[in-house]
């Protein structure tokens, strides 16, 4: 499934956020290479989907586009990545930080996507502007809505 147009990319991000692994996997080349924001490197669709399953066992993860430049062979995306801990998590789970159940983290992620034959061939992520919220101090829904308002009001897609 190709995601190098805006409508399809939004479907991809929703499937990613909803942990629909078969659908998400259909967007990746079998030998995709991904440099994650924490500088972990994952090679291969199967390995990346396993990484997602491990992450989603600990966190609810929601992605929201802030800005996007889509081209046939590469795209640049700025997105909000919102993590809410489903349970207490050790420091190696995300960003070398321990999480308590209900704690929320917001990362602004900048990512360069490379495309080949309509599928994601590689992703290079850089993470910036990290904000952590105590359990019960906010909701992911409120943060995502705020992020989408920022994108809708200030970014031309």
CSV table of C-alpha atoms in Angstrom, one decimal:
chain,number,residue,atom,x,y,z
A,1,UNK,CA,0.0,0.0,0.0
A,2,UNK,CA,1.5,3.4,-1.0
A,3,UNK,CA,1.5,6.2,1.6
A,4,UNK,CA,3.3,8.9,-0.4
A,5,UNK,CA,0.2,11.0,-0.7
A,6,UNK,CA,-1.5,12.9,2.1
A,7,UNK,CA,-4.7,10.8,2.3
A,8,UNK,CA,-2.9,7.5,2.4
A,9,UNK,CA,-0.3,8.8,4.8
A,10,UNK,CA,-3.0,9.8,7.3
A,11,UNK,CA,-4.5,6.3,7.0
A,12,UNK,CA,-1.0,4.9,7.7
A,13,UNK,CA,-0.6,7.0,10.8
A,14,UNK,CA,-4.0,6.1,12.1
A,15,UNK,CA,-3.3,2.4,11.6
A,16,UNK,CA,0.0,2.9,13.4
A,17,UNK,CA,-1.7,4.6,16.3
A,18,UNK,CA,-4.4,2.0,16.4
A,19,UNK,CA,-1.8,-0.8,16.4
A,20,UNK,CA,-3.2,-2.4,13.2
A,21,UNK,CA,0.1,-4.2,12.5
A,22,UNK,CA,-1.0,-6.0,9.3
A,23,UNK,CA,-2.1,-2.7,7.8
A,24,UNK,CA,1.0,-0.8,9.0
A,25,UNK,CA,3.2,-3.6,7.7
A,26,UNK,CA,1.7,-3.2,4.2
A,27,UNK,CA,3.3,0.2,3.9
A,28,UNK,CA,6.9,-1.0,4.5
A,29,UNK,CA,9.4,-2.6,2.2
A,30,UNK,CA,10.4,-6.0,3.5
A,31,UNK,CA,13.9,-4.7,4.0
A,32,UNK,CA,12.9,-1.3,5.4
A,33,UNK,CA,15.6,0.4,7.6
A,34,UNK,CA,14.5,2.7,10.4
A,35,UNK,CA,16.5,5.0,12.6
A,36,UNK,CA,14.3,5.7,15.6
A,37,UNK,CA,14.4,9.0,17.6
A,38,UNK,CA,16.3,7.4,20.4
A,39,UNK,CA,19.0,6.3,17.9
A,40,UNK,CA,18.0,2.7,17.9
A,41,UNK,CA,18.3,1.1,14.4
A,42,UNK,CA,15.7,-1.4,13.2
A,43,UNK,CA,16.2,-3.3,10.0
A,44,UNK,CA,13.4,-5.2,8.2
A,45,UNK,CA,9.6,-5.0,8.3
A,46,UNK,CA,9.2,-8.1,10.6
A,47,UNK,CA,11.7,-6.7,13.1
A,48,UNK,CA,10.1,-3.2,13.1
A,49,UNK,CA,6.6,-4.6,13.6
A,50,UNK,CA,7.9,-6.7,16.6
A,51,UNK,CA,9.5,-3.5,18.0
A,52,UNK,CA,6.0,-1.8,17.7
A,53,UNK,CA,4.3,-4.7,19.4
A,54,UNK,CA,6.8,-4.5,22.3
A,55,UNK,CA,6.3,-0.7,22.5
A,56,UNK,CA,2.6,-0.9,22.4
A,57,UNK,CA,2.5,-3.6,25.1
A,58,UNK,CA,3.8,-0.8,27.4
A,59,UNK,CA,2.4,2.4,25.9
A,60,UNK,CA,-0.5,3.7,24.0
A,61,UNK,CA,1.1,5.6,21.1
A,62,UNK,CA,-0.7,8.2,19.0
A,63,UNK,CA,0.8,10.1,16.1
A,64,UNK,CA,-0.4,13.5,14.8
A,65,UNK,CA,0.9,15.3,11.7
A,66,UNK,CA,2.2,18.9,12.3
A,67,UNK,CA,3.7,19.5,8.9
A,68,UNK,CA,4.4,17.4,5.9
A,69,UNK,CA,6.2,17.6,2.5
A,70,UNK,CA,5.4,14.7,0.3
A,71,UNK,CA,7.3,13.8,-2.8
A,72,UNK,CA,7.4,10.7,-5.0
A,73,UNK,CA,10.7,9.4,-3.6
A,74,UNK,CA,11.0,11.1,-0.2
A,75,UNK,CA,9.0,13.0,2.3
A,76,UNK,CA,9.7,15.1,5.4
A,77,UNK,CA,7.2,14.9,8.3
A,78,UNK,CA,7.0,16.8,11.6
A,79,UNK,CA,4.6,15.0,13.9
A,80,UNK,CA,3.6,14.8,17.5
A,81,UNK,CA,4.2,11.4,19.1
A,82,UNK,CA,2.2,10.9,22.3
A,83,UNK,CA,2.9,8.0,24.6
A,84,UNK,CA,0.8,7.1,27.6
A,85,UNK,CA,2.2,4.4,29.9
A,86,UNK,CA,-0.3,1.5,30.3
A,87,UNK,CA,1.9,0.2,33.2
A,88,UNK,CA,5.1,1.2,34.9
A,89,UNK,CA,8.0,1.1,32.4
A,90,UNK,CA,11.8,0.8,32.8
A,91,UNK,CA,14.2,3.4,31.5
A,92,UNK,CA,15.1,1.4,28.4
A,93,UNK,CA,11.4,1.5,27.2
A,94,UNK,CA,11.6,5.1,25.8
A,95,UNK,CA,14.2,7.9,25.9
A,96,UNK,CA,16.1,6.4,28.9
A,97,UNK,CA,13.3,7.5,31.3
A,98,UNK,CA,11.3,5.4,33.7
A,99,UNK,CA,7.5,5.8,33.4
A,100,UNK,CA,4.8,5.4,35.9
A,101,UNK,CA,1.4,4.0,34.8
A,102,UNK,CA,-0.7,6.9,33.3
A,103,UNK,CA,2.3,9.2,32.7
A,104,UNK,CA,2.3,10.9,29.3
A,105,UNK,CA,5.2,12.0,27.1
A,106,UNK,CA,4.9,14.2,24.1
A,107,UNK,CA,7.7,14.1,21.5
A,108,UNK,CA,7.9,16.3,18.4
A,109,UNK,CA,9.5,14.0,15.9
A,110,UNK,CA,11.0,15.1,12.6
A,111,UNK,CA,11.3,12.2,10.1
A,112,UNK,CA,12.7,11.8,6.6
A,113,UNK,CA,10.9,9.0,4.7
A,114,UNK,CA,12.5,7.4,1.6
A,115,UNK,CA,10.1,5.7,-0.8
A,116,UNK,CA,10.6,2.9,-3.4
A,117,UNK,CA,7.8,1.4,-5.5
A,118,UNK,CA,5.2,3.2,-3.3
A,119,UNK,CA,6.5,1.7,-0.1
A,120,UNK,CA,8.5,3.1,2.8
A,121,UNK,CA,12.2,2.0,2.2
A,122,UNK,CA,13.7,3.9,5.1
A,123,UNK,CA,12.9,6.3,7.9
A,124,UNK,CA,15.3,8.6,9.7
A,125,UNK,CA,13.9,10.2,12.9
A,126,UNK,CA,15.2,13.0,15.1
A,127,UNK,CA,13.4,13.7,18.3
A,128,UNK,CA,13.2,17.1,19.9
A,129,UNK,CA,11.0,19.2,22.2
A,130,UNK,CA,10.2,16.4,24.7
A,131,UNK,CA,7.6,17.1,27.3
A,132,UNK,CA,6.6,14.8,30.2
A,133,UNK,CA,3.3,15.0,32.1
A,134,UNK,CA,2.5,13.5,35.5
A,135,UNK,CA,-0.3,10.8,35.6
A,136,UNK,CA,-3.7,12.4,35.6
A,137,UNK,CA,-2.4,15.9,34.6
A,138,UNK,CA,-3.5,15.7,31.0
A,139,UNK,CA,-5.0,13.3,28.5
A,140,UNK,CA,-3.5,12.2,25.2
A,141,UNK,CA,-6.8,13.1,23.5
A,142,UNK,CA,-6.5,16.7,24.7
A,143,UNK,CA,-2.8,16.9,23.5
A,144,UNK,CA,-3.6,15.4,20.1
A,145,UNK,CA,-6.5,17.8,19.6
A,146,UNK,CA,-4.2,20.7,20.5
A,147,UNK,CA,-1.5,19.4,18.1
A,148,UNK,CA,-4.0,19.0,15.2
A,149,UNK,CA,-5.4,22.5,15.8
A,150,UNK,CA,-1.8,23.9,15.6
A,151,UNK,CA,-1.3,22.0,12.3
A,152,UNK,CA,-4.7,23.0,10.9
A,153,UNK,CA,-4.3,26.7,11.8
A,154,UNK,CA,-0.6,27.2,11.0
A,155,UNK,CA,0.5,24.8,8.4
A,156,UNK,CA,-0.4,24.6,4.8
A,157,UNK,CA,-0.3,21.0,3.6
